[in-house]
Tab-separated table of C-alpha atoms and ligand atoms in Angstrom:
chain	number	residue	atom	x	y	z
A	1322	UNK	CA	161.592	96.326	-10.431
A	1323	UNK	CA	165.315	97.082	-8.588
A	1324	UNK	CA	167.964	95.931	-10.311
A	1325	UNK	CA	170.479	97.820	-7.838
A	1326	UNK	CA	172.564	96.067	-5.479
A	1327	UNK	CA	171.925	97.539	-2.209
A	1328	UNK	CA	174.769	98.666	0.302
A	1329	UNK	CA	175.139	95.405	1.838
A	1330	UNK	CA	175.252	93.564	-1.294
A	1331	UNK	CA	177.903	96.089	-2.753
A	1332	UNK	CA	180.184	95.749	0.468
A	1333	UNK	CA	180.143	91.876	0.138
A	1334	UNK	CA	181.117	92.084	-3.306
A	1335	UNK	CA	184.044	94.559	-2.316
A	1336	UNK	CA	184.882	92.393	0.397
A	1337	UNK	CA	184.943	89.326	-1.512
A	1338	UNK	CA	186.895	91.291	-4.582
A	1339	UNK	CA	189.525	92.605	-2.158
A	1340	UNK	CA	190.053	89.037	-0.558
A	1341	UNK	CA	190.317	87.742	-3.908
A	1342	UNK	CA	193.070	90.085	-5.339
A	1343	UNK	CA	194.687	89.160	-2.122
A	1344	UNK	CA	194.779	85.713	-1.544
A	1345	UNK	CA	194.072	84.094	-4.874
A	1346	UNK	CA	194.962	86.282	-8.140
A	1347	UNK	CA	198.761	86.192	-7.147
A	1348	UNK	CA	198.863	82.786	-6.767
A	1349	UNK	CA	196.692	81.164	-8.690
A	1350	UNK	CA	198.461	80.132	-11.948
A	1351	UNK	CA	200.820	78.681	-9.570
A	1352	UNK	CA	198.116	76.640	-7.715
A	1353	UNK	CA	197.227	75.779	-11.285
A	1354	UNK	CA	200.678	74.698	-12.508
A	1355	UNK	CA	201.057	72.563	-9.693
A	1356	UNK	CA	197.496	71.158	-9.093
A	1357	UNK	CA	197.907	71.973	-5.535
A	1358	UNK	CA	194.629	72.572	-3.615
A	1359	UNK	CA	194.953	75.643	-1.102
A	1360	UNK	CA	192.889	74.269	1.879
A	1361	UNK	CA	194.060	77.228	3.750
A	1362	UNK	CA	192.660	79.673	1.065
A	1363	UNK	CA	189.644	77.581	1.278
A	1364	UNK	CA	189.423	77.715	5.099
A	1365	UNK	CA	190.321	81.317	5.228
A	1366	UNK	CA	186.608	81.617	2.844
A	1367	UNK	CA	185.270	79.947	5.305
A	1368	UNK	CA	186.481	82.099	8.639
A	1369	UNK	CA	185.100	84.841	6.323
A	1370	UNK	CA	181.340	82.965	6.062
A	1371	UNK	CA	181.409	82.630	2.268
A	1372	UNK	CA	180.008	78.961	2.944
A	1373	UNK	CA	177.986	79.533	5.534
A	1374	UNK	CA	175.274	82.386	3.526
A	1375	UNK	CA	172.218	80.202	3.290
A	1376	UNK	CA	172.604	78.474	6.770
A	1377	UNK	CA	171.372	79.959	10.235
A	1378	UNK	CA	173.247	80.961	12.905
A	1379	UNK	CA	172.943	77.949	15.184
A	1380	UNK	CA	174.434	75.826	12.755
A	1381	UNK	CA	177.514	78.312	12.204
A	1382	UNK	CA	176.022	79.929	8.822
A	1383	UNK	CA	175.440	83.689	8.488
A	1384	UNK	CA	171.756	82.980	7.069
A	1385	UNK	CA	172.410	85.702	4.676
A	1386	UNK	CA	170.856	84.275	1.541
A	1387	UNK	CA	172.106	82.738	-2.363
A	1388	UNK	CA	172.075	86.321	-3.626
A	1389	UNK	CA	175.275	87.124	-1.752
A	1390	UNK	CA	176.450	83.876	-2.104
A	1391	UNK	CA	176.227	84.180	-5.552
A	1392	UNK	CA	177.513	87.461	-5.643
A	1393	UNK	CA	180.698	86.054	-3.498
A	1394	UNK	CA	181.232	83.192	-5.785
A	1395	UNK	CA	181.221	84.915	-8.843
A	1396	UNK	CA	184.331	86.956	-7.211
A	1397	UNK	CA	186.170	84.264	-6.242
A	1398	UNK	CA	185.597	82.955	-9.637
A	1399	UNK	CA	186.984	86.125	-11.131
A	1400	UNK	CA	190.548	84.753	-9.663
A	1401	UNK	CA	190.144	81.203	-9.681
A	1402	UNK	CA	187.538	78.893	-11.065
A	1403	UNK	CA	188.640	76.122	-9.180
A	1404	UNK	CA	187.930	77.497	-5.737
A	1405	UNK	CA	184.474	78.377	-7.306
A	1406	UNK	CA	183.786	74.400	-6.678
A	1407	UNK	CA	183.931	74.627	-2.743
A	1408	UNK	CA	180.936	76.445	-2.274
A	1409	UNK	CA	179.445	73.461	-3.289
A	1410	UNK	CA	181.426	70.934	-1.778
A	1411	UNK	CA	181.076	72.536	1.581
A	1412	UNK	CA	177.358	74.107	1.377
A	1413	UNK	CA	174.727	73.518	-1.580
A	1414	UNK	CA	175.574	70.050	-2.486
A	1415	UNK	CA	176.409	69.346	1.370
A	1416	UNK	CA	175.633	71.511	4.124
A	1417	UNK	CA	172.301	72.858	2.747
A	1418	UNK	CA	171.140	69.376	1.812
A	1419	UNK	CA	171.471	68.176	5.470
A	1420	UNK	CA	170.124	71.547	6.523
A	1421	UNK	CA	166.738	71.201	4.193
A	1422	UNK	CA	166.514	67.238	4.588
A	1423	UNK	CA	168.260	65.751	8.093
A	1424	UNK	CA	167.427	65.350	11.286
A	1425	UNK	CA	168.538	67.495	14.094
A	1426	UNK	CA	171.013	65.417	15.040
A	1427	UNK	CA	172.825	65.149	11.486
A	1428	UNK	CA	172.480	69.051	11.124
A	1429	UNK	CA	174.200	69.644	14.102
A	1430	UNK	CA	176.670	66.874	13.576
A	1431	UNK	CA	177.649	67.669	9.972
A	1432	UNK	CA	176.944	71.126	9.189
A	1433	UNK	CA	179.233	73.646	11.296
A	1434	UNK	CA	181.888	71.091	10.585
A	1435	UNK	CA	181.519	71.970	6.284
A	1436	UNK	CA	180.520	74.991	6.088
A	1437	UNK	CA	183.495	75.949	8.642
A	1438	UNK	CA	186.052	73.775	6.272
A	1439	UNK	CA	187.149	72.400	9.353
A	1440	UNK	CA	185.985	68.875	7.051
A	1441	UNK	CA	185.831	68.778	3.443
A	1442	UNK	CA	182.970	67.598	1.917
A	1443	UNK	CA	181.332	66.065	-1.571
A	1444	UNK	CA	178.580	64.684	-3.057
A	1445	UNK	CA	178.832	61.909	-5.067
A	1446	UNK	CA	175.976	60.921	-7.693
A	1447	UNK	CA	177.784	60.336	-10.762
A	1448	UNK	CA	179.602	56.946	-12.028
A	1449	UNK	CA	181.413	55.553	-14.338
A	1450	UNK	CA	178.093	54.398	-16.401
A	1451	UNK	CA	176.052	57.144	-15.385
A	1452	UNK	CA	176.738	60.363	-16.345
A	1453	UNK	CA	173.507	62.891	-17.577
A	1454	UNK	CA	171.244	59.645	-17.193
A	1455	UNK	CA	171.486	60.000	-13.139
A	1456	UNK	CA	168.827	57.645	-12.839
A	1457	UNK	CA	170.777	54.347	-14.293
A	1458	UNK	CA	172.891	54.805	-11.290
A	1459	UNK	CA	174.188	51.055	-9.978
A	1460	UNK	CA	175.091	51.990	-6.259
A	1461	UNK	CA	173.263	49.815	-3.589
A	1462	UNK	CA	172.660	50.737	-0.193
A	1463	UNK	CA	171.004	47.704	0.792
A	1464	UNK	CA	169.170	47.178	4.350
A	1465	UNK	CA	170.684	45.351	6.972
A	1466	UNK	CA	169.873	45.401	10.617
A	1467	UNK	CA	169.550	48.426	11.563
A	1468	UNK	CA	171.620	49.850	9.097
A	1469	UNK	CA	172.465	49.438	4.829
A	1470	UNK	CA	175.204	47.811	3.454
A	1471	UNK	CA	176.912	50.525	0.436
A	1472	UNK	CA	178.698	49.065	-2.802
A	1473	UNK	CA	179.320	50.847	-5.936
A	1474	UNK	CA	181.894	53.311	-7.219
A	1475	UNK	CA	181.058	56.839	-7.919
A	1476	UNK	CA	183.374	59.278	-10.568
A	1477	UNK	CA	184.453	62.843	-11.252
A	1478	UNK	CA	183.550	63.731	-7.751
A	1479	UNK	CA	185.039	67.039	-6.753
A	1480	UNK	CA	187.259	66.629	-3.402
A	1481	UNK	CA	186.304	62.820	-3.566
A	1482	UNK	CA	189.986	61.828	-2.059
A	1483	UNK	CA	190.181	64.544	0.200
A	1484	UNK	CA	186.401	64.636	1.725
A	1485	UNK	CA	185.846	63.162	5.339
A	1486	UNK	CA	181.760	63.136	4.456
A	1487	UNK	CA	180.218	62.856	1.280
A	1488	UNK	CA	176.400	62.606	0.609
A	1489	UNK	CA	175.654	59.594	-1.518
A	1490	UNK	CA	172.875	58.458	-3.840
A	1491	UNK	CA	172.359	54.957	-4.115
A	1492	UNK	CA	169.262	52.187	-4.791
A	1493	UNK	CA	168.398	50.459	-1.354
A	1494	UNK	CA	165.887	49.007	-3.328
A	1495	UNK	CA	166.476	48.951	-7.292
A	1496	UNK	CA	162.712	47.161	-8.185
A	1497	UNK	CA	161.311	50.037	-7.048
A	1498	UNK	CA	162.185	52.769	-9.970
A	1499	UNK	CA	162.763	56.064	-8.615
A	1500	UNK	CA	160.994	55.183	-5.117
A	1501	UNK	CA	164.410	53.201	-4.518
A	1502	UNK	CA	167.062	55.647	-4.607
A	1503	UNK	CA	168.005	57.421	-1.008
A	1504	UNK	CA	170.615	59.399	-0.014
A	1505	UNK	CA	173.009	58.721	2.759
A	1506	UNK	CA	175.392	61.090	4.931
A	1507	UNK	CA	178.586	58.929	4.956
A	1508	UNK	CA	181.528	59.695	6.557
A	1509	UNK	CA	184.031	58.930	4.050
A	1510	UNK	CA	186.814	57.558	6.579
A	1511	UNK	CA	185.062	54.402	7.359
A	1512	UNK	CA	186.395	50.942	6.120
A	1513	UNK	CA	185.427	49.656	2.804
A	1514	UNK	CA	185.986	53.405	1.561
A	1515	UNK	CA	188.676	54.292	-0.923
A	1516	UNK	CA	189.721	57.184	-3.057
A	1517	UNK	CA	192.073	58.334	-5.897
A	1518	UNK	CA	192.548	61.764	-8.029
A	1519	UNK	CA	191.876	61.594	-11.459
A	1520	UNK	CA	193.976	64.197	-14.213
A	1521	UNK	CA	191.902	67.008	-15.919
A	1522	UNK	CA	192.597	69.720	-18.080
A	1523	UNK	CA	191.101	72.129	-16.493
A	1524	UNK	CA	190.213	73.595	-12.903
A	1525	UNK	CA	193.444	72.118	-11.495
A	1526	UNK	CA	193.571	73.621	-8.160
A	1527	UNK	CA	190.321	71.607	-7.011
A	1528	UNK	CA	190.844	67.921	-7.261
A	1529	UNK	CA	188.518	65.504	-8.638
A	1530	UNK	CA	188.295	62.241	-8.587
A	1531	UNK	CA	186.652	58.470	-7.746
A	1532	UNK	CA	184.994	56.619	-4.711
A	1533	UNK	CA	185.186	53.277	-4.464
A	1534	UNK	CA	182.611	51.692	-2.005
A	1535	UNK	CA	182.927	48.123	-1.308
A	1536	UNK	CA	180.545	46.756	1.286
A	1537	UNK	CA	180.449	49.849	3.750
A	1538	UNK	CA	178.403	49.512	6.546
A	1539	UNK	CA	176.347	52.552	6.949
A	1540	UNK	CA	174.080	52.988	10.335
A	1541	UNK	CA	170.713	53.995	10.215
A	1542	UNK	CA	171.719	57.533	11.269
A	1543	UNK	CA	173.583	57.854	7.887
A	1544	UNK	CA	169.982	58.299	5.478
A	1545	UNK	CA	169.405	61.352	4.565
A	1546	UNK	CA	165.678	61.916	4.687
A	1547	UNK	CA	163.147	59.179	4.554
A	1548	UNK	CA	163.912	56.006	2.509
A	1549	UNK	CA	163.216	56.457	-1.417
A	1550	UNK	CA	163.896	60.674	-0.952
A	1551	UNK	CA	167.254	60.142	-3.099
A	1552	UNK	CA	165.722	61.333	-6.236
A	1553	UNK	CA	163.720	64.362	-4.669
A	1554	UNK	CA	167.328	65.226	-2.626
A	1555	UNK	CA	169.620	64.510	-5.636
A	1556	UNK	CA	167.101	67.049	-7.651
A	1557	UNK	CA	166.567	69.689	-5.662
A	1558	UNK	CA	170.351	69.855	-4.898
A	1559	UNK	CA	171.446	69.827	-8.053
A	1560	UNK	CA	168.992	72.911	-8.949
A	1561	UNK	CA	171.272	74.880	-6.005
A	1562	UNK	CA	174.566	73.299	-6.720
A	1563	UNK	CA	173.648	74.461	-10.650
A	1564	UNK	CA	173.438	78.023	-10.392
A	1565	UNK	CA	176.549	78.173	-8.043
A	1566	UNK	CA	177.975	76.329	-11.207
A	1567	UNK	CA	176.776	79.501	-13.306
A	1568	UNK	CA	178.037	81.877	-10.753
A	1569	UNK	CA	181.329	80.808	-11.175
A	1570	UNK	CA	180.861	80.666	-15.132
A	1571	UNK	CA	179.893	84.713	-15.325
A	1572	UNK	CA	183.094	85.160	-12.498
A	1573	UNK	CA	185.133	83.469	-15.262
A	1574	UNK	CA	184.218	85.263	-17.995
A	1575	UNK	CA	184.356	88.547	-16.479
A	1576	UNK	CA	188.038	87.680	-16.055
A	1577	UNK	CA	188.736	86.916	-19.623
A	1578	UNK	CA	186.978	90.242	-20.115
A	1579	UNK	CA	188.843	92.353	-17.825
A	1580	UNK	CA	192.106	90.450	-19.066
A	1581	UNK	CA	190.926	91.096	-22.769
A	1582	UNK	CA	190.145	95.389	-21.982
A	1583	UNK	CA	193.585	95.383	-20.072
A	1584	UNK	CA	195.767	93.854	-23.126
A	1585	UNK	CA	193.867	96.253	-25.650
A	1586	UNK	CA	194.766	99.391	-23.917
A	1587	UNK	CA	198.295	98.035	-23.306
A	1588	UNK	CA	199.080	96.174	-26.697
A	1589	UNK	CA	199.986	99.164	-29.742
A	1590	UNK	CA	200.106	97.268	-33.566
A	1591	UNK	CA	200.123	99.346	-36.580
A	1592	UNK	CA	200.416	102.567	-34.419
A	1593	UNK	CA	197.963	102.462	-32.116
A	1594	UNK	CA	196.534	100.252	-29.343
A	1595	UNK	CA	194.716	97.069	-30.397
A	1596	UNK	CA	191.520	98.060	-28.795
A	1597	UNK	CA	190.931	100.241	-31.399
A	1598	UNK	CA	190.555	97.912	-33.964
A	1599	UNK	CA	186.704	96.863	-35.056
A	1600	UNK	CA	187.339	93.601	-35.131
A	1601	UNK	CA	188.687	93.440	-31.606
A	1602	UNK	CA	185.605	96.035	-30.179
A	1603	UNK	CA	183.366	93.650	-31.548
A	1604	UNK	CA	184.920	90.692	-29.383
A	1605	UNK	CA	184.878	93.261	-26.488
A	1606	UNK	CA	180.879	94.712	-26.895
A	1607	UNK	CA	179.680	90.835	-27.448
A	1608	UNK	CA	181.640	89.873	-24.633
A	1609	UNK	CA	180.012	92.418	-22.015
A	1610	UNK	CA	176.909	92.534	-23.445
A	1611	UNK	CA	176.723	88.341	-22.959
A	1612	UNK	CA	178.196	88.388	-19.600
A	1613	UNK	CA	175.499	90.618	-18.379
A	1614	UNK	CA	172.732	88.657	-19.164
A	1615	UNK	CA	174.310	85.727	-17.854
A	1616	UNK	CA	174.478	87.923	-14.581
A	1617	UNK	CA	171.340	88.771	-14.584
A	1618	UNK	CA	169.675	85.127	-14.997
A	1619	UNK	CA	172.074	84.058	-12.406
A	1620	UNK	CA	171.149	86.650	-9.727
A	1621	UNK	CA	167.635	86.521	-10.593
A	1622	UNK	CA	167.612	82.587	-10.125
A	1623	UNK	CA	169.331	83.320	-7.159
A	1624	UNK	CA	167.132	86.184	-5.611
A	1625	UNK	CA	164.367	83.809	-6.476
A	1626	UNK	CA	165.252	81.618	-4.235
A	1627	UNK	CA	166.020	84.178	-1.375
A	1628	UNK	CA	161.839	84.310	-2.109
A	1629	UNK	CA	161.443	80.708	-0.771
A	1630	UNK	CA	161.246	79.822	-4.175
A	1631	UNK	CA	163.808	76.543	-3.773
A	1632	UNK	CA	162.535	74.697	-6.577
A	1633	UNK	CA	162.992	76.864	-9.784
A	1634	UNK	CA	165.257	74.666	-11.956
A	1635	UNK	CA	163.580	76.507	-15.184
A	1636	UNK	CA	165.087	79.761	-14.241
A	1637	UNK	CA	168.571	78.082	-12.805
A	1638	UNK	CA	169.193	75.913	-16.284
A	1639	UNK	CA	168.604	79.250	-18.284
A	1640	UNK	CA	171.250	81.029	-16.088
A	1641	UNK	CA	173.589	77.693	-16.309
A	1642	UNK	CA	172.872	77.333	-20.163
A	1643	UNK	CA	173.393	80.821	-21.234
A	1644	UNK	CA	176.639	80.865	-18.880
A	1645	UNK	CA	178.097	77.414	-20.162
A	1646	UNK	CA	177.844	78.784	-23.765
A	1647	UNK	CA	179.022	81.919	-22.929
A	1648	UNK	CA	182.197	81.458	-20.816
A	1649	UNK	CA	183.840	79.104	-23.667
A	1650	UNK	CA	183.106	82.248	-26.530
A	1651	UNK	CA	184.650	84.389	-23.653
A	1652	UNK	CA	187.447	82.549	-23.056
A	1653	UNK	CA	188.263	81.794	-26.918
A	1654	UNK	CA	187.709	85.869	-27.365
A	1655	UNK	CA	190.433	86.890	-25.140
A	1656	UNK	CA	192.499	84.356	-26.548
A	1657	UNK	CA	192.144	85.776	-30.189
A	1658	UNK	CA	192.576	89.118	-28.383
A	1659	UNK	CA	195.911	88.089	-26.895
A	1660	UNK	CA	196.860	86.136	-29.566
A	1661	UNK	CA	200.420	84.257	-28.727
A	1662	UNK	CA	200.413	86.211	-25.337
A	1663	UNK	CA	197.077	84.473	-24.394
A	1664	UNK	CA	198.562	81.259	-25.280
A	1665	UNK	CA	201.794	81.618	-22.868
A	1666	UNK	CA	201.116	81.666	-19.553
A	1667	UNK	CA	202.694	84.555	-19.426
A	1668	UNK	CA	198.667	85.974	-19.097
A	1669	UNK	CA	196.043	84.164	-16.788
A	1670	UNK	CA	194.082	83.265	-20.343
A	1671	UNK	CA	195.589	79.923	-20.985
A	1672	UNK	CA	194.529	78.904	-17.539
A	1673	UNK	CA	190.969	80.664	-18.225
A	1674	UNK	CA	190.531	78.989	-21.431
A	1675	UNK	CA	191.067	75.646	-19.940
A	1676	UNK	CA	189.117	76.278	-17.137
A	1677	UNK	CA	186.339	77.337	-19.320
A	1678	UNK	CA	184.959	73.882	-20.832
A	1679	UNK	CA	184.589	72.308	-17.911
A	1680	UNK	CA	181.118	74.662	-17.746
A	1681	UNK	CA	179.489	72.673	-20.716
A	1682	UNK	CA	180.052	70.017	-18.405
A	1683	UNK	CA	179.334	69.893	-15.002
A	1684	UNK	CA	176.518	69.792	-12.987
A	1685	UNK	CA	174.577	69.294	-15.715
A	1686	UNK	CA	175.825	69.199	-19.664
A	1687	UNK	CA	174.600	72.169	-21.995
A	1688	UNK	CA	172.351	69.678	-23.622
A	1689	UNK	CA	170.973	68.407	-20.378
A	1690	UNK	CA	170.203	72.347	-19.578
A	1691	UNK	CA	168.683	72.757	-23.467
A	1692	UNK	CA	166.406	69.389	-22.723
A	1693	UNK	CA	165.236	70.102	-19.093
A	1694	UNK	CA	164.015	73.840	-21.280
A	1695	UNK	CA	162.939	72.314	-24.158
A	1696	UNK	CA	160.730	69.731	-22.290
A	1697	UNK	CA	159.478	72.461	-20.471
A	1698	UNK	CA	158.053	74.965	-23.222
A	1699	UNK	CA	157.049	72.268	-24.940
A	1700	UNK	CA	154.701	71.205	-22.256
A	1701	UNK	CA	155.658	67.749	-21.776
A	1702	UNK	CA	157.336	67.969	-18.310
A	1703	UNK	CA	157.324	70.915	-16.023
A	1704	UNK	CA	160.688	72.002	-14.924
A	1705	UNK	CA	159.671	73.796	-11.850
A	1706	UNK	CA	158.549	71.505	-8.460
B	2509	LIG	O1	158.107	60.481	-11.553
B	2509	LIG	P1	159.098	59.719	-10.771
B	2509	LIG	O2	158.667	59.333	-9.387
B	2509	LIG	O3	159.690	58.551	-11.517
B	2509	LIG	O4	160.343	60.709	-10.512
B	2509	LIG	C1	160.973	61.315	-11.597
B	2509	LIG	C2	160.832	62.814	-11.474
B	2509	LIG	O5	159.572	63.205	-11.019
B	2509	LIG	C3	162.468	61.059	-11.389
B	2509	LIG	O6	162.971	62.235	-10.734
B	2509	LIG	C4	161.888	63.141	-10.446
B	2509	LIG	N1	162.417	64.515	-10.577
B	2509	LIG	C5	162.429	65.410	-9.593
B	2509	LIG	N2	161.995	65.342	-8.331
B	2509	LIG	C6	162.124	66.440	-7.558
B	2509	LIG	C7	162.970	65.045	-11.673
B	2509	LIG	N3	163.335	66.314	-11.425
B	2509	LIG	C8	163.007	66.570	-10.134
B	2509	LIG	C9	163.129	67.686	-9.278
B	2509	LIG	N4	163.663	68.832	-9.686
B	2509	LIG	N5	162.678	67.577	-8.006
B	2509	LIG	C10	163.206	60.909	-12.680
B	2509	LIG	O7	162.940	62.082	-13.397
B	2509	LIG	P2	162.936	62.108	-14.960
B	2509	LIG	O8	162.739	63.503	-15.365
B	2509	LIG	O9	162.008	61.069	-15.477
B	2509	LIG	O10	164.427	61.648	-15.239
B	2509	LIG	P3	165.178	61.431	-16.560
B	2509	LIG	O11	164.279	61.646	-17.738
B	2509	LIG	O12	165.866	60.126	-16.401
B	2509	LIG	O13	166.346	62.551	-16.526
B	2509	LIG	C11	166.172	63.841	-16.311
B	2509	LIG	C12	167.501	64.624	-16.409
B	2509	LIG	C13	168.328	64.297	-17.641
B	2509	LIG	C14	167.068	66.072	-16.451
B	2509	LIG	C15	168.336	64.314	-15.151
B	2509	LIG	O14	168.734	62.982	-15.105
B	2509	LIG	C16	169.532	65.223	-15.014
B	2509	LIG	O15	169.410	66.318	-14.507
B	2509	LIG	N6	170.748	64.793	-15.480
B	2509	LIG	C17	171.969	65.545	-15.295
B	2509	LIG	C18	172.783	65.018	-14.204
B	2509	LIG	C19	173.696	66.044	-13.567
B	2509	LIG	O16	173.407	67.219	-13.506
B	2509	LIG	N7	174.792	65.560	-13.057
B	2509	LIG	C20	175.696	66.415	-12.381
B	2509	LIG	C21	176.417	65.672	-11.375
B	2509	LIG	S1	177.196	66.640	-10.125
B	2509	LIG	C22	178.497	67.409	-10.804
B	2509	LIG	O17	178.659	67.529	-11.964
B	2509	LIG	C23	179.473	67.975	-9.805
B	2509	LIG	C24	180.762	68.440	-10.394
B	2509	LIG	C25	181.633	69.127	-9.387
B	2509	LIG	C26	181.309	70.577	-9.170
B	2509	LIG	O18	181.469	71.394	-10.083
B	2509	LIG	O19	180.881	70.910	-8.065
């Protein structure tokens, strides 16, 4: 067994640190302050590949793999959480859906056109009533002619009022149980579509919000697989989309740990720095010692599927379990490290802190990690497909 990083793996990370102290760390409390979303930054991740790892060429990716794009969010994470959320807005909930389930045509249509930025993207599978419990989903894509008609409204979408094309779950036939739900390619621009922002605490610099779909008419081009593949597409996506999620979480905490070392060999009380107090080295140690084995279920999830091995949810909900947990102790660490300081924003910790929660809930609650385990060991539903 190798746990090293090999050359190539090391350089992306550089690269991806160095564009990250660059572009984002100076500016993004500011972004945060002002909830503005830096397309440019985003676009500029994109001219650099960072959406494009898992894709092949000839659809504009740089069929690299999920290690490095792991290893790329996590980095970008380390500076901003928020912009953590595009890799899935413009490739595993989006671009690598299309890639794994369209049709030529609707790779080549969609594809270069996220993963380039040039259109922003979502995925929209949550709603107002149905939150963990995906499958109580109302949406209707019902069929007519030769295409469906779409009503419904879908919630807490990332980039839902900015996206052009959004990938949508929704029953086209609701009598049918899980056999009924599809997923549809819909280019978010067409009449009958409308979106707003919704406030958050956190992750401010990547907007959220709702869909509202009132009788859209969708053409036959727009289903995403076969009719009834929502459920396996919804799935399998979320397993990708989920330890991105985690990536992000262990680039988050590593910046409330380097934030946390940085103030305790800066910051002297009673004579001598703070970091020398226990109490504080114990923060530090369980900090570190948690974020690396976060890391290491992340990039072994990850490295699994670089195996072909698309379908491990098991090992991505112990990487996004362990990392929802752990980014919230993280954050509340370096804020009992930095004490008023971390509650100013004179420090990047009030930002991290807030930033933090939203890992117990996306893509997934804690609990809905802990039951999708649970079920698992004790043998009444496999995780893994
Ligand atoms: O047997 P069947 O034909 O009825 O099918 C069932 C099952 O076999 C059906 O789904 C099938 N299935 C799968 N198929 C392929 C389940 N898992 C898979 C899979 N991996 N691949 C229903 O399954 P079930 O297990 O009976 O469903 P359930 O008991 O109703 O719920 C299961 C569960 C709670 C785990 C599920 O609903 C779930 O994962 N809920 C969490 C929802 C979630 O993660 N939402 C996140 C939304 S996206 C988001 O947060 C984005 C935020 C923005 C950002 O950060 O990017």
């Amino acid at each position: 067994m190798d746990f090293t990083l090999n050359e190539e793996l090391l350089a992306m990370k550089e690269a991806a640190r160095d564009f990250t102290q660059k572009e984002i760390v100076p500016n993004a409390d500011q972004w945060d302050e002002e909830h503005y979303y830096p397309i440019e930054v985003i676009r500029k991740m994109a001219d650099l590949g960072f959406f494009g790892c898992p894709i092949p060429e000839e659809y504009g990716g740089i069929n690299i793999g999920f290690l490095p794009q792991t290893i790329i969010t996590e980095e970008v994470s380390r500076g901003s959480s928020s912009l953590r959320v595009a890799f899935n807005t413009q490739c595993l909930g989006t671009a690598l859906s299309i890639l794994r389930h369209g049709t030529e045509e609707q790779k080549k249509k969609w594809i270069p056109d996220l993963i380039s930025a040039k259109k922003i993207g979502c995925f929209a599978i949550t709603e107002p009533d149905s939150g963990s419990d995906v499958m109580s989903m109302k949406a209707t894509a019902k069929p007519d002619g030769d295409g469906f008609i779409l009503n419904g409204s879908k919630t807490w979408i990332s980039s839902a009022a900015q996206a052009e094309v959004g990938i949508v779950y929704a029953y086209h036939d609701r009598d049918k149980g899980s056999k009924g739900l599809s997923a549809f390619v819909v280019d978010l621009r067409s009449d009958g579509v409308s979106a707003t922002d919704l406030d958050k605490l956190g992750t401010r610099s990547s907007p959220t919000g709702e869909i509202v779909f009132e009788d859209v008419r969708l053409p036959g081009d727009a289903l995403l697989g076969k009719l009834g593949d929502g459920v396996k597409i919804c799935f399998s996506s979320l397993n990708q989309t989920r330890l991105s999620c985690a990536a992000g979480g262990v680039g988050l905490s590593q910046a409330c740990l380097d934030t946390a070392v940085q103030y305790c060999n800066e910051r002297e009380q009673f004579g001598q720095q703070v970091g020398k107090f226990q109490m504080n080295q114990e923060l530090i140690a369980n900090m570190a010692t948690e974020i690396e084995a976060c890391r290491l279920l992340t990039y072994r999830a990850a490295w699994q599927k670089d195996q072909g091995q698309m379908g491990n949810v098991l090992e991505s909900c112990y990487a996004k379990f362990l990392v929802g947990e752990t980014v919230t102790r993280c954050a509340h660490s370096a804020m009992k490290i930095l004490g008023a300081y971390g509650y100013s924003t004179e420090y990047p910790v009030a930002r991290f802190y807030r930033d933090a929660v939203v890992y117990q809930i996306v893509e997934g609650t804690v609990n809905v990690q802990k039951m999708i385990i649970a079920q698992d060991q004790l043998g009444y539903r496999k995780a893994n497909r």
